[in-house]
Short mmCIF file of C-alpha atoms in Angstrom, two decimals:
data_model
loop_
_atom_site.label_atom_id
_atom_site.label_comp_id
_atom_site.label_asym_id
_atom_site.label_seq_id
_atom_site.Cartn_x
_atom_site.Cartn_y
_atom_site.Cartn_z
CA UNK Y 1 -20.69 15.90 -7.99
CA UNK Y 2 -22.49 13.82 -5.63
CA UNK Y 3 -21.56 14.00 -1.65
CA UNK Y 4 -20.71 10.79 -0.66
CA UNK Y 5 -19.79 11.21 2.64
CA UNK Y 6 -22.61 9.38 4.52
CA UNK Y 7 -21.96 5.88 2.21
CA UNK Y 8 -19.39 3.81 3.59
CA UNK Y 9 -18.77 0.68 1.22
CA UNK Y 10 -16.41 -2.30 2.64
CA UNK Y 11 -14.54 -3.64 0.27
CA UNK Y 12 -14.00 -7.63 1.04
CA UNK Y 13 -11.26 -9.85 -1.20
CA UNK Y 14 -8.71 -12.06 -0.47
CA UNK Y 15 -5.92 -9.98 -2.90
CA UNK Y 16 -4.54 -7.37 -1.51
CA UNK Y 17 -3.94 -5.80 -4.82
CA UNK Y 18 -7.81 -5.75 -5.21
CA UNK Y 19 -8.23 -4.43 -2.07
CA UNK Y 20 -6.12 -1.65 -2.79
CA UNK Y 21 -7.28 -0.44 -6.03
CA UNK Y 22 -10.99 -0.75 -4.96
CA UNK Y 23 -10.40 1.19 -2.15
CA UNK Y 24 -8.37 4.46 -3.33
CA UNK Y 25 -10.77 4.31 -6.22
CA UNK Y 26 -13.89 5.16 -3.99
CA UNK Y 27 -11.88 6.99 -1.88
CA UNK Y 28 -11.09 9.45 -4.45
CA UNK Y 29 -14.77 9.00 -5.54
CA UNK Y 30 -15.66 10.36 -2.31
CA UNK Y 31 -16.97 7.47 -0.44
CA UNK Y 32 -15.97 6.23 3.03
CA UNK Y 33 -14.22 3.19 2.83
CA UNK Y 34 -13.31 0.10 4.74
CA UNK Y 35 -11.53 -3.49 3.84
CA UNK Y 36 -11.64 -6.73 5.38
CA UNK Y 37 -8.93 -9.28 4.33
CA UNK Y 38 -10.99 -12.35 4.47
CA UNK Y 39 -15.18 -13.65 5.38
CA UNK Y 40 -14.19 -14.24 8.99
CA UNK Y 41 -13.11 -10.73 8.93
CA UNK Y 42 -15.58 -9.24 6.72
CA UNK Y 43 -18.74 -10.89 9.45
CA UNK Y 44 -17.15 -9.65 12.48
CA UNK Y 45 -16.99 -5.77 10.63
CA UNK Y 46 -20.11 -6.29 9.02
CA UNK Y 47 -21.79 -7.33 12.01
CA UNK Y 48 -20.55 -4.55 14.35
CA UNK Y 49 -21.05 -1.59 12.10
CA UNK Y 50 -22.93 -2.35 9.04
CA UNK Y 51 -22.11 -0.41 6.11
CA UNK Y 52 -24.13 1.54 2.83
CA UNK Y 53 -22.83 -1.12 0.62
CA UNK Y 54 -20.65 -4.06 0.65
CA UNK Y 55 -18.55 -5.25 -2.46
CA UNK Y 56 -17.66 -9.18 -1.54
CA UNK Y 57 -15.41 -11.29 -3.34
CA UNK Y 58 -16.94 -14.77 -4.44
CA UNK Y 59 -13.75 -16.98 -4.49
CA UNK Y 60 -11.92 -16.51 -0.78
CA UNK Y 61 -10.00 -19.52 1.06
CA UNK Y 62 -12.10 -20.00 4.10
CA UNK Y 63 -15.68 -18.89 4.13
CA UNK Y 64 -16.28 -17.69 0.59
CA UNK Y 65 -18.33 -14.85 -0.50
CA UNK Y 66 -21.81 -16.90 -1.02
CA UNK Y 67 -21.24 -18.08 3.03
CA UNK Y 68 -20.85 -15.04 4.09
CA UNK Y 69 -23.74 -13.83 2.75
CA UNK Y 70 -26.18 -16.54 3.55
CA UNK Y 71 -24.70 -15.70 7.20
CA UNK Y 72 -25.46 -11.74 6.93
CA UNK Y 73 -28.88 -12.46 5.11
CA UNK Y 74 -30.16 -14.41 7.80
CA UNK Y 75 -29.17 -12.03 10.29
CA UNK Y 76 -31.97 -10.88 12.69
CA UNK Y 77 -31.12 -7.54 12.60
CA UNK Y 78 -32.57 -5.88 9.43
CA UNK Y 79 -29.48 -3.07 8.96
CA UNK Y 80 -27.23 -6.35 8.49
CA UNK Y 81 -29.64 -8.47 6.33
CA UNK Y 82 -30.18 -6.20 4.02
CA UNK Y 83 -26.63 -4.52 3.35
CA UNK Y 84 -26.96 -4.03 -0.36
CA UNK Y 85 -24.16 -6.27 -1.90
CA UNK Y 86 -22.35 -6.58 -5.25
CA UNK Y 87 -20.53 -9.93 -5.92
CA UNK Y 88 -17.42 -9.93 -7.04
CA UNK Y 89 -16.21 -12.53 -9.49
CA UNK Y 90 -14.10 -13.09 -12.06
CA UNK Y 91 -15.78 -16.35 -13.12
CA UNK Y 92 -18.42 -15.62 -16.06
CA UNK Y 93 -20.29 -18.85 -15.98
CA UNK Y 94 -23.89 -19.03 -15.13
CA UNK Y 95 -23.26 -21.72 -12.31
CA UNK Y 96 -21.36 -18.73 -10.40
CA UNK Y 97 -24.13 -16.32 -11.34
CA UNK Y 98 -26.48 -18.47 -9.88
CA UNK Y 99 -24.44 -19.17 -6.60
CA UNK Y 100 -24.05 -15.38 -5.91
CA UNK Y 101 -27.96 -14.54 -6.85
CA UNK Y 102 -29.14 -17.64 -4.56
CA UNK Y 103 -26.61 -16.72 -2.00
CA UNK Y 104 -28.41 -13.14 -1.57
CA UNK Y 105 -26.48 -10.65 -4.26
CA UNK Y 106 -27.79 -7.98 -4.98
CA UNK Y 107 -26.17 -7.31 -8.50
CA UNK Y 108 -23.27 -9.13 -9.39
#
């Protein structure tokens, strides 16, 4: 087993039951982890204590997933511009691919 204990992934969606699942998942994985309900939310965290990894929903009310990370990837601070970050989405078209890959995603 792997010790986690340094990587601290936030978990951003709008659904709580998402939120939920995600979170007691890597938490019995072993990883630190912390949610934000929203992008608004998920910014202000981000941007005041970055962490390893950030899973981001794509399809939020409000700022969606691809705005907030335009915002973090233009960040002049390089431990916020280059969080490593997994899209979430559960749209499989190529358009939404695309948005999330142009947007700054890591992996998808």
């Amino acid at each position: 087993m792997y010790d986690n204990s340094r990587a601290e992934i936030m978990v951003v969606d709008d659904d709580p039951m998402s939120r939920r699942v995600l979170s007691k998942l890597l938490t019995a994985a072993g990883y630190e982890c912390r949610v934000s309900k929203d992008g608004s939310e998920a910014l202000e965290t981000a941007l005041a204590k970055p962490p390893s990894v950030l899973l981001l929903d794509f399809d939020m009310p409000g700022l969606n997933g691809a705005e907030v990370l335009k915002r973090l990837r233009s960040d002049r601070h390089s431990a916020v511009a280059q969080i490593p970050t997994i899209m979430l989405t559960a749209h499989g078209s190529e358009e939404s691919e695309v948005s999330c890959l142009q947007a700054g995603a890591d992996d998808l």
